[in-house]
Coordinates of C-alpha atoms and ligand atoms in Angstrom, one line a residue:
M16 CA 26.5 -21.1 19.9
T17 CA 24.2 -23.7 18.7
L18 CA 24.3 -24.0 14.9
P19 CA 21.0 -24.0 12.9
E20 CA 19.6 -27.6 12.2
Q21 CA 20.0 -27.0 8.5
S22 CA 23.8 -26.2 8.9
R23 CA 24.4 -29.4 11.1
N24 CA 22.6 -31.9 9.2
D25 CA 23.9 -31.3 6.0
A26 CA 26.9 -32.9 4.2
H27 CA 27.6 -29.8 2.2
A28 CA 30.5 -28.2 4.0
S29 CA 29.6 -24.9 2.4
L30 CA 26.7 -24.7 4.6
E31 CA 28.8 -24.5 7.5
G32 CA 28.0 -21.1 9.3
R33 CA 24.7 -20.6 7.5
V34 CA 22.3 -18.9 9.9
Y35 CA 18.3 -18.6 9.9
N36 CA 17.7 -15.5 8.1
F37 CA 14.5 -13.6 9.2
N38 CA 15.4 -10.5 7.3
G39 CA 12.5 -8.2 6.1
G40 CA 14.4 -7.8 2.6
P41 CA 16.2 -8.6 0.9
A42 CA 15.4 -12.1 2.5
A43 CA 15.9 -15.8 2.5
L44 CA 16.0 -17.8 -0.6
P45 CA 15.2 -21.4 -0.7
L46 CA 18.3 -23.6 -0.2
P47 CA 17.7 -25.8 -3.2
V48 CA 17.5 -22.5 -5.5
L49 CA 20.8 -21.4 -4.0
E50 CA 22.4 -24.7 -4.6
R51 CA 21.0 -25.0 -8.1
V52 CA 22.4 -21.3 -9.0
S53 CA 25.8 -22.4 -7.5
S54 CA 26.0 -25.5 -9.7
E55 CA 25.0 -23.4 -12.8
I56 CA 27.3 -20.4 -11.9
L57 CA 30.2 -21.2 -14.4
N58 CA 28.2 -22.7 -17.2
W59 CA 24.5 -22.1 -17.6
R60 CA 22.4 -24.3 -20.1
G61 CA 25.6 -25.3 -21.9
T62 CA 26.4 -21.8 -22.9
G63 CA 29.8 -22.0 -21.5
M64 CA 29.3 -19.1 -19.4
S65 CA 27.2 -17.8 -16.4
I66 CA 23.8 -16.4 -16.9
M67 CA 25.1 -13.1 -15.9
E68 CA 27.7 -13.2 -19.0
N69 CA 25.0 -14.1 -21.5
S70 CA 23.4 -11.5 -23.8
H71 CA 19.5 -10.6 -23.2
R72 CA 19.2 -11.1 -26.8
D73 CA 20.6 -14.8 -26.8
K74 CA 17.6 -17.2 -27.7
K75 CA 18.1 -19.3 -24.4
V76 CA 18.0 -16.1 -22.3
A77 CA 14.9 -14.8 -23.9
A78 CA 13.3 -18.4 -23.6
M79 CA 14.1 -18.3 -20.0
A80 CA 12.4 -15.1 -19.4
L81 CA 9.2 -16.4 -21.2
E82 CA 9.4 -19.7 -19.3
T83 CA 9.4 -17.5 -16.0
E84 CA 6.4 -15.8 -17.0
E85 CA 4.7 -18.6 -18.1
D86 CA 5.4 -20.4 -14.9
I87 CA 4.3 -17.4 -12.8
K88 CA 1.1 -17.2 -14.8
S89 CA 0.3 -20.9 -14.6
L90 CA 1.1 -20.8 -10.5
L91 CA -1.6 -18.0 -10.2
G92 CA -4.1 -19.5 -12.7
L93 CA -3.9 -16.3 -14.9
G94 CA -5.2 -16.4 -18.4
D95 CA -3.9 -14.7 -21.6
D96 CA -5.6 -11.4 -20.7
W97 CA -2.8 -10.9 -18.2
K98 CA 1.0 -10.1 -19.1
V99 CA 3.9 -10.7 -16.5
L100 CA 6.6 -7.8 -16.9
F101 CA 10.1 -7.7 -15.5
L102 CA 11.1 -4.3 -14.6
Q103 CA 13.6 -2.5 -12.6
G104 CA 13.2 0.5 -10.1
G105 CA 11.9 -1.5 -7.2
A106 CA 8.3 -1.3 -6.0
S107 CA 9.0 2.4 -5.4
L108 CA 9.1 3.1 -9.3
Q109 CA 5.6 1.5 -9.4
F110 CA 4.4 4.2 -6.9
A111 CA 5.1 6.7 -9.7
M112 CA 4.5 4.7 -12.8
I113 CA 1.0 3.8 -11.8
P114 CA -0.4 7.4 -11.4
L115 CA 1.7 8.6 -14.3
N116 CA -0.1 6.1 -16.6
F117 CA -3.4 5.8 -15.1
A118 CA -4.5 9.0 -13.3
P119 CA -2.7 11.8 -14.9
D120 CA -3.7 15.3 -15.1
G121 CA -5.5 15.3 -11.7
A122 CA -7.7 12.2 -12.5
P123 CA -9.1 10.7 -9.3
A124 CA -7.4 7.6 -7.8
D125 CA -8.3 6.2 -4.3
Y126 CA -5.7 4.8 -1.8
V127 CA -6.0 2.7 1.2
N128 CA -3.6 3.7 3.8
T129 CA -2.3 1.0 5.9
G130 CA 1.3 2.3 6.7
L131 CA 4.4 3.3 5.4
W132 CA 4.4 1.7 1.8
S133 CA 0.8 2.9 0.8
D134 CA 1.6 6.5 2.2
K135 CA 4.8 6.6 0.0
A136 CA 2.5 5.4 -3.0
Y137 CA 0.0 8.2 -2.3
K138 CA 2.5 10.7 -1.7
E139 CA 4.1 9.8 -5.0
A140 CA 0.9 10.1 -6.9
L141 CA 0.5 13.6 -5.8
I142 CA 3.9 14.3 -7.1
C143 CA 2.8 12.9 -10.3
G144 CA -0.2 15.0 -10.6
A145 CA -2.9 12.4 -9.6
G146 CA -6.0 13.3 -7.9
A147 CA -5.1 10.9 -5.2
K148 CA -7.3 10.7 -2.0
F149 CA -7.2 8.3 0.9
A150 CA -10.6 6.0 0.9
S151 CA -9.6 4.7 4.3
S152 CA -6.7 4.7 6.8
S153 CA -5.7 2.8 10.1
E154 CA -3.3 5.7 10.8
A155 CA -5.3 6.8 14.0
D156 CA -4.8 3.4 15.3
N157 CA -1.0 3.0 14.5
F158 CA -1.6 1.1 11.5
T159 CA -2.5 -2.1 13.7
Y160 CA -5.2 -3.3 11.2
I161 CA -6.5 -3.5 7.7
P162 CA -9.5 -1.3 7.3
T163 CA -12.7 -3.0 6.2
S164 CA -14.8 0.3 5.5
H165 CA -13.7 2.5 2.6
V166 CA -15.3 5.8 1.1
F167 CA -14.6 5.4 -2.6
S168 CA -14.7 8.4 -5.0
P169 CA -17.4 7.8 -7.7
N170 CA -15.0 8.1 -10.5
A171 CA -11.7 6.8 -9.3
R172 CA -9.5 5.4 -12.1
Y173 CA -8.5 2.8 -9.7
I174 CA -8.3 1.6 -6.0
Y175 CA -4.6 1.2 -4.6
L176 CA -3.7 -1.1 -1.6
T177 CA -0.9 -2.9 -0.1
S178 CA -1.7 -6.6 0.4
N179 CA 0.9 -6.8 3.1
N180 CA 2.3 -4.2 5.5
T181 CA 5.8 -5.4 5.8
V182 CA 6.5 -2.7 8.6
R183 CA 3.5 -3.1 10.6
G184 CA 2.8 -6.7 10.3
T185 CA -0.7 -6.5 8.9
E186 CA -2.1 -8.5 5.9
W187 CA -5.3 -8.1 3.9
S188 CA -7.0 -11.8 4.4
S189 CA -9.5 -10.8 1.5
F190 CA -9.9 -7.8 -0.5
P191 CA -12.8 -5.3 -1.1
A192 CA -15.8 -7.1 -2.7
S193 CA -17.3 -5.5 -5.8
P194 CA -15.2 -2.6 -5.6
P195 CA -16.5 0.6 -7.9
A196 CA -13.0 0.7 -9.6
P197 CA -10.3 -1.5 -10.6
L198 CA -7.9 -2.8 -7.8
I199 CA -4.3 -2.2 -8.0
A200 CA -1.9 -3.8 -5.4
D201 CA 1.4 -3.5 -4.1
M202 CA 2.1 -7.2 -3.4
S203 CA 5.6 -6.8 -2.7
S204 CA 6.0 -8.8 0.6
D205 CA 3.5 -11.6 0.2
F206 CA 3.6 -12.2 -3.7
L207 CA 3.2 -15.8 -4.2
S208 CA 2.8 -16.9 -0.7
R209 CA -0.9 -17.8 -1.3
P210 CA -3.2 -18.5 -4.1
L211 CA -4.9 -15.0 -5.3
D212 CA -8.2 -14.5 -6.9
L213 CA -7.5 -11.5 -9.4
K214 CA -10.8 -11.1 -11.1
D215 CA -11.2 -7.3 -9.7
F216 CA -7.6 -6.3 -10.2
V217 CA -5.9 -4.9 -13.3
L218 CA -2.3 -4.6 -11.8
V219 CA -0.3 -6.2 -9.3
H220 CA 3.3 -5.3 -8.6
A221 CA 6.0 -6.7 -6.5
G222 CA 9.7 -5.9 -5.7
A223 CA 11.1 -9.4 -5.9
Q224 CA 13.7 -9.3 -3.0
K225 CA 10.9 -10.1 -0.4
N226 CA 9.5 -13.3 -1.4
V227 CA 10.6 -14.3 -4.9
G228 CA 14.2 -13.6 -5.6
P229 CA 17.1 -11.0 -5.6
A230 CA 16.7 -7.4 -5.2
G231 CA 16.9 -5.3 -8.5
L232 CA 13.8 -7.1 -10.2
T233 CA 10.3 -5.9 -9.9
I234 CA 7.4 -8.3 -11.2
V235 CA 4.5 -6.5 -12.4
L236 CA 1.3 -8.5 -13.5
V237 CA -0.9 -6.3 -15.7
K238 CA -3.8 -6.5 -18.0
P239 CA -2.7 -5.2 -21.5
A240 CA -6.4 -4.1 -22.1
F241 CA -6.0 -1.7 -19.0
A242 CA -2.4 -0.7 -19.8
A243 CA -3.8 0.3 -23.4
T244 CA -5.8 3.1 -21.5
G245 CA -2.8 4.5 -20.0
K246 CA -1.6 8.1 -20.8
K247 CA 0.0 8.3 -24.2
G248 CA 3.6 10.1 -24.7
L249 CA 5.3 9.0 -21.2
P250 CA 9.1 8.5 -21.5
H251 CA 9.6 4.5 -22.9
L252 CA 10.6 3.4 -19.7
L253 CA 7.8 4.7 -17.6
D254 CA 5.1 3.2 -20.2
Y255 CA 3.7 -0.2 -19.5
R256 CA 3.1 -0.7 -23.2
T257 CA 6.8 -0.6 -23.8
Y258 CA 7.4 -3.8 -21.7
I259 CA 4.2 -5.4 -22.8
E260 CA 5.3 -5.0 -26.3
S261 CA 8.9 -6.2 -26.0
D262 CA 8.4 -9.0 -23.6
S263 CA 10.2 -7.0 -21.0
M264 CA 13.2 -6.9 -23.4
Y265 CA 13.1 -3.1 -24.8
N266 CA 16.3 -2.6 -22.9
T267 CA 18.7 -4.7 -20.8
P268 CA 16.4 -6.2 -18.1
P269 CA 18.0 -7.6 -14.8
V270 CA 18.8 -11.1 -16.5
F271 CA 20.3 -12.8 -13.2
A272 CA 17.4 -11.6 -11.1
I273 CA 14.8 -13.1 -13.4
Y274 CA 16.8 -16.3 -13.6
V275 CA 16.8 -16.7 -9.8
A276 CA 13.2 -15.7 -9.5
G277 CA 12.2 -18.4 -12.1
L278 CA 14.1 -20.7 -10.3
V279 CA 12.1 -19.9 -7.0
V280 CA 9.0 -20.3 -8.9
K281 CA 9.7 -23.8 -10.2
W282 CA 10.5 -24.5 -6.6
I283 CA 7.0 -23.4 -5.3
R284 CA 5.6 -25.3 -8.1
D285 CA 7.6 -28.5 -8.3
E286 CA 9.0 -29.1 -4.6
I287 CA 6.3 -27.3 -2.6
G288 CA 3.2 -28.3 -4.9
G289 CA 1.8 -25.0 -5.7
L290 CA 0.3 -21.7 -4.1
A291 CA -2.4 -23.7 -2.0
R292 CA 0.3 -25.7 -0.6
M293 CA 2.6 -22.8 0.0
A294 CA -0.2 -21.0 1.8
T295 CA -0.9 -24.0 4.2
I296 CA 2.7 -24.2 5.2
N297 CA 2.8 -20.6 5.8
R298 CA -0.4 -20.5 7.6
A299 CA 1.0 -23.3 10.0
K300 CA 4.3 -21.5 10.4
A301 CA 2.4 -18.1 11.5
A302 CA 0.0 -19.9 13.6
R303 CA 3.1 -21.7 15.7
L304 CA 4.7 -18.2 16.2
Y305 CA 1.8 -16.1 17.0
G306 CA 1.0 -19.0 19.2
A307 CA 4.3 -18.7 20.9
I308 CA 3.6 -14.9 21.3
D309 CA 0.1 -15.3 22.7
G310 CA 1.1 -18.1 25.2
S311 CA 3.9 -16.0 26.5
G312 CA 1.7 -14.5 29.3
G313 CA 2.4 -11.0 27.9
F314 CA 6.1 -11.3 27.9
Y315 CA 6.1 -11.0 24.0
R316 CA 3.1 -8.7 22.7
G317 CA 1.9 -8.8 19.3
T318 CA 1.7 -5.4 17.7
A319 CA -0.9 -6.2 14.9
R320 CA -4.6 -6.7 15.7
P321 CA -5.3 -10.5 15.7
D322 CA -7.6 -10.3 12.5
S323 CA -5.3 -8.3 10.7
R324 CA -2.1 -10.3 11.3
S325 CA 0.3 -11.0 8.5
L326 CA 1.4 -14.5 7.5
M327 CA 4.7 -13.0 6.6
N328 CA 5.9 -10.4 8.9
V329 CA 5.1 -11.1 12.6
T330 CA 5.9 -7.9 14.4
F331 CA 6.1 -8.2 18.5
R332 CA 7.4 -6.1 21.3
L333 CA 9.2 -7.1 24.6
P334 CA 8.6 -5.6 27.9
S335 CA 11.5 -2.9 27.6
E336 CA 13.8 -1.7 24.8
E337 CA 16.5 -3.0 27.0
L338 CA 15.1 -6.5 26.6
E339 CA 14.5 -6.2 22.8
K340 CA 18.0 -4.9 22.4
A341 CA 19.2 -8.2 24.3
F342 CA 16.9 -10.3 22.6
L343 CA 18.2 -9.6 19.0
E344 CA 21.9 -9.4 20.1
E345 CA 21.5 -13.0 21.7
G346 CA 19.3 -14.3 18.7
K347 CA 22.2 -13.4 16.4
K348 CA 24.7 -15.1 18.7
N349 CA 22.3 -18.3 18.3
G350 CA 22.4 -18.0 14.6
L351 CA 18.8 -16.1 14.2
C352 CA 19.4 -13.1 12.2
G353 CA 17.3 -10.0 10.9
L354 CA 14.8 -9.8 13.8
N355 CA 15.0 -6.3 14.3
G356 CA 11.6 -4.2 13.7
H357 CA 11.8 -2.1 10.6
R358 CA 13.9 1.1 11.7
S359 CA 10.9 3.4 11.4
V360 CA 8.9 1.5 14.2
G361 CA 11.4 -0.4 16.3
G362 CA 10.7 -3.6 18.2
A363 CA 11.1 -7.1 17.0
R364 CA 9.8 -8.5 13.5
A365 CA 10.2 -12.0 12.3
S366 CA 9.7 -12.2 8.6
I367 CA 8.8 -15.8 7.8
Y368 CA 8.5 -15.5 3.9
N369 CA 8.1 -18.6 1.6
A370 CA 11.8 -19.8 2.0
V371 CA 11.8 -19.5 5.6
T372 CA 11.6 -23.0 6.8
D373 CA 9.7 -25.0 9.7
Q374 CA 13.0 -25.5 11.5
A375 CA 13.8 -21.9 11.3
V376 CA 10.6 -20.9 12.9
D377 CA 10.7 -23.8 15.5
S378 CA 14.2 -22.7 16.4
L379 CA 13.0 -19.2 16.9
I380 CA 10.2 -20.5 19.1
G381 CA 12.7 -22.3 21.0
F382 CA 14.8 -19.3 21.5
M383 CA 12.1 -17.2 22.8
A384 CA 10.9 -19.6 25.5
D385 CA 14.6 -19.9 26.5
F386 CA 14.9 -16.0 26.4
Q387 CA 11.9 -15.5 28.5
R388 CA 12.8 -18.2 30.9
K389 CA 16.1 -16.5 31.5
N390 CA 14.6 -12.7 31.5
G391 CA 11.0 -12.9 32.3
Ligands
PLP78 C1 9.9 -3.5 0.6 C2 8.8 -2.9 0.0 C3 8.6 -1.9 -0.8 C4 9.8 -0.9 -1.3 O1 10.4 -1.7 -2.3 P1 11.6 -1.3 -3.2 O2 12.0 -2.3 -4.1 O3 12.8 -1.1 -2.4 O4 11.2 0.1 -3.9 C5 7.6 -1.4 -1.2 N1 6.4 -2.1 -0.8 C6 6.2 -3.0 0.1 C7 4.9 -3.7 0.7 C8 7.6 -3.4 0.5 O5 7.8 -4.6 1.4

């Protein structure tokens, strides 16, 4: 078994046995962040205890959360008309909170259906009593592309889309221009992977475990002016205003997850050099991997239409399910983990989020060529 470069090169004995992680989520975290967490685990910021043992009412903890909010805003270039919130319940709770707040009592809301996650969001909106409808869908084509023509309702309260389809490996490269209603997006699997122009958006949500941190934290960007238009009288934890007014400290927030996400954000800013640089790195990684797929003479087949290909989740098939099984098993033996497709579609998927290194991708490309030589 060949150990990944990362393990072989490093002086840290603790890296022995670490693998290249292509998990869809929870997913790879940057090594410098894990090392920092490890170095601070017994005594965080001189408190004499770990971050997990601190009260969320402690000044240092509150300051850490506010710092993380400010860092996210400055990375994205957001002004004071935006608020960053730290919630729980995953992206999936947002599927309900959004319609409960903004399309109550049958109010119209438009959804773009690009696969599993947008379909779940749409169905949840119906359960919540929203007048939800699909403005477009790529279902007839197995969700292999991002639709570009949409039939929006005249009075929609919002237009909802999923910026990156984690399962099918498709991603919006640009969002609808001059939309007739404000945009809301689930950006769980490409949040902070590229710069964003959010001028047409009022809310963005992301489960942290794909690209930003540990599971248990959901990051929401929301315009307080929009949140103020939400339905009144909802239970506190379902009302965005509760989090806005309390700086996400109405009840106990997921402190450890916020802390790790905060370190990831600082890593993007200080070690990567910001979102434009992050996007350049991500584009280059994806281009090399898609290049390997397209150059394989049909042995590996990308499942997404080239114009809709995701830079985060590279989905592909092999000539047979037997070969796919062997590919995944041998990959694992070679220290390449998490290459299985989502359980709803099968096949192979390499999730190459921010924290997945060039060496990881190159190691995968080398393995793919090797596997083809032996089995092609
Ligand atoms: C993973 C994922 C979800 C589900 O997230 P949870 O935090 O598990 O609820 C929703 N949307 C997208 C795009 C995802 O990738």
